[in-house]
CSV table of C-alpha atoms in Angstrom, one decimal:
chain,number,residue,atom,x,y,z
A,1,UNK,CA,-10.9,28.3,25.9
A,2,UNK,CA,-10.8,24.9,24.2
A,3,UNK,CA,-7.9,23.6,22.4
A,4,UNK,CA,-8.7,21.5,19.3
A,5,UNK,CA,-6.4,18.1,19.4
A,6,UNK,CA,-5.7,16.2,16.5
A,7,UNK,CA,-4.9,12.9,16.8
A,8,UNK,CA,-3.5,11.0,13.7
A,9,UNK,CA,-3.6,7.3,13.5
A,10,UNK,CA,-1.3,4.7,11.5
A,11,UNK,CA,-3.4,4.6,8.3
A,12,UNK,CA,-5.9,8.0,9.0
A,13,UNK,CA,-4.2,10.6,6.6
A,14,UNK,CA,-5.6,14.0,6.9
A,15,UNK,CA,-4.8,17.1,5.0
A,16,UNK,CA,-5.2,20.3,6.5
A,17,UNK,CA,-7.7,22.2,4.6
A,18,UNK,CA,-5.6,26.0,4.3
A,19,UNK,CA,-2.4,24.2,3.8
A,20,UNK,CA,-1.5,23.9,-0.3
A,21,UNK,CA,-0.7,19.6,-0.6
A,22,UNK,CA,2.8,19.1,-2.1
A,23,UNK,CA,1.3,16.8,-5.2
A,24,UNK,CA,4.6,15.2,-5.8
A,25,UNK,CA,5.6,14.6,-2.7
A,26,UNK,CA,2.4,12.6,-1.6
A,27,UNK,CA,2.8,11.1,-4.9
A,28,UNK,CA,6.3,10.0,-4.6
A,29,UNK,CA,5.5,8.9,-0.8
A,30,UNK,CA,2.1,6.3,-2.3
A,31,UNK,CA,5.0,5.4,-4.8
A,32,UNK,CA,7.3,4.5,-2.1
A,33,UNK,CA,4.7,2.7,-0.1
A,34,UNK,CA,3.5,0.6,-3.7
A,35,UNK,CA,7.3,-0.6,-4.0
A,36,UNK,CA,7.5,-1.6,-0.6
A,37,UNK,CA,4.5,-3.6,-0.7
A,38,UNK,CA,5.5,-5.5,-3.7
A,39,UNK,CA,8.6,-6.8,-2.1
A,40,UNK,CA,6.1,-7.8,0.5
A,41,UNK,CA,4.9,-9.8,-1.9
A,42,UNK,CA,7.8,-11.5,-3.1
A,43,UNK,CA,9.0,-12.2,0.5
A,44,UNK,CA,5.9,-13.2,2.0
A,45,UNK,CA,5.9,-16.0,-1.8
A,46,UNK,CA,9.4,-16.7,-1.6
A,47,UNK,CA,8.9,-18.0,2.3
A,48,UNK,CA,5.9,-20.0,1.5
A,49,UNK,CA,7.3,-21.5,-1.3
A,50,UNK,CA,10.3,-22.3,1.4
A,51,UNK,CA,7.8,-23.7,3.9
A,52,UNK,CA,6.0,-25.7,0.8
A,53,UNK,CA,9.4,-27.6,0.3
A,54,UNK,CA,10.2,-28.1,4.0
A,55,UNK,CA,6.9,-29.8,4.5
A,56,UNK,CA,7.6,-32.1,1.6
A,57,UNK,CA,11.3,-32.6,3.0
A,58,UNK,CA,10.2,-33.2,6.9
A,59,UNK,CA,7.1,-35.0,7.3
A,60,UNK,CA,7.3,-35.8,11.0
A,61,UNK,CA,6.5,-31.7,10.9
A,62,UNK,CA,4.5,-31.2,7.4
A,63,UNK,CA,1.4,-30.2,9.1
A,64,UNK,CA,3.0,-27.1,11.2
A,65,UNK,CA,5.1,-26.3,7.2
A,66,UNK,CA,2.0,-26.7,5.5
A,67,UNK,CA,0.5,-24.3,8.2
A,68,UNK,CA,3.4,-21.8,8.1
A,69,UNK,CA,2.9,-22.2,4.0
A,70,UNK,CA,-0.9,-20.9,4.4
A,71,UNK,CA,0.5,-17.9,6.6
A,72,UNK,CA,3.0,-16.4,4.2
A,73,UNK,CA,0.2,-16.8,1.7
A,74,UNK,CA,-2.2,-14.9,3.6
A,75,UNK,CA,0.5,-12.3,4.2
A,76,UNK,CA,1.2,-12.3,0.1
A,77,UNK,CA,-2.6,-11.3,-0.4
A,78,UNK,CA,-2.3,-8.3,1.9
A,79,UNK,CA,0.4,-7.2,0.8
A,80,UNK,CA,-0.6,-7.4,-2.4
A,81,UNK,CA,-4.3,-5.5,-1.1
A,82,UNK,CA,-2.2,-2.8,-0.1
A,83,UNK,CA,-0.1,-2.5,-3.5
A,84,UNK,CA,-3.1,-2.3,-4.8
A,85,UNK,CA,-4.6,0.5,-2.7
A,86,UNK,CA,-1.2,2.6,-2.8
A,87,UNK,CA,-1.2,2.3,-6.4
A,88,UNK,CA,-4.4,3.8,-6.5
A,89,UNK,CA,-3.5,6.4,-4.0
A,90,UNK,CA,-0.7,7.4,-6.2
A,91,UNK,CA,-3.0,7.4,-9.7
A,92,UNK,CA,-5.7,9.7,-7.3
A,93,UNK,CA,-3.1,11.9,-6.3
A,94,UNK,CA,-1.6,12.5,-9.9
A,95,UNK,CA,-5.1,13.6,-10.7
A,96,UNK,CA,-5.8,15.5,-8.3
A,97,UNK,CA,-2.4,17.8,-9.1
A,98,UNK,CA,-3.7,17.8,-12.9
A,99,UNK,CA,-6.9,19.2,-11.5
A,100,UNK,CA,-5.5,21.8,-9.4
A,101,UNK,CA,-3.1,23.3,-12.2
A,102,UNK,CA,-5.8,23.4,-14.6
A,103,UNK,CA,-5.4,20.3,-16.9
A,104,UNK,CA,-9.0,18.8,-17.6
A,105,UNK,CA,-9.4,15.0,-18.3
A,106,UNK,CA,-11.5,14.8,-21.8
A,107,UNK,CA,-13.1,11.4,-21.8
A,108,UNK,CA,-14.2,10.2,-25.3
A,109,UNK,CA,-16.1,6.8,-24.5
């Protein structure tokens, strides 16, 4: 007798197949996820505009500022990646409850 495990990761999302997906739920949780990312955005901006000025202020330590400054931009990108990928998440997911109660997408072009 062998018991199935399932083992669910950070970022691995899977959706039991005989269970019915709450649409608006999952939609308000990409949502969520979107908005949170954004103020990633703004932080991770706002401290590497910070570190921008500190290196101008201290140059005896500019070069580790001017590192710090290339961090928080890195960290702006990704978070802004993931925006991205949550705000498509949330669009697929709004579909996807159109499709299940029946309303069809009628694409002109």
């Amino acid at each position: 007798m062998s018991e199935e495990k399932h083992h669910h990761g950070l970022f691995h999302h899977h959706k039991d197949e005989d269970k019915p997906s709450d649409y608006k739920k999952e939609e308000k949780h990409h949502k969520h996820l979107e908005h949170l990312s954004e103020a990633g955005v703004v932080a991770a901006g706002a401290y590497g505009l910070h570190e921008k000025h500190k290196a101008n202020k201290d140059p005896e330590h500019a070069h580790k500022h001017k590192i710090e400054e290339e961090i928080a931009a890195a960290a702006a990108v990704g978070a802004g990646g993931f925006a991205f990928h949550e705000h498509h998440e949330k669009k697929e997911t709004k579909k996807e409850e159109e499709e299940a109660h029946g309303k069809k997408h009628h694409h002109l072009f």
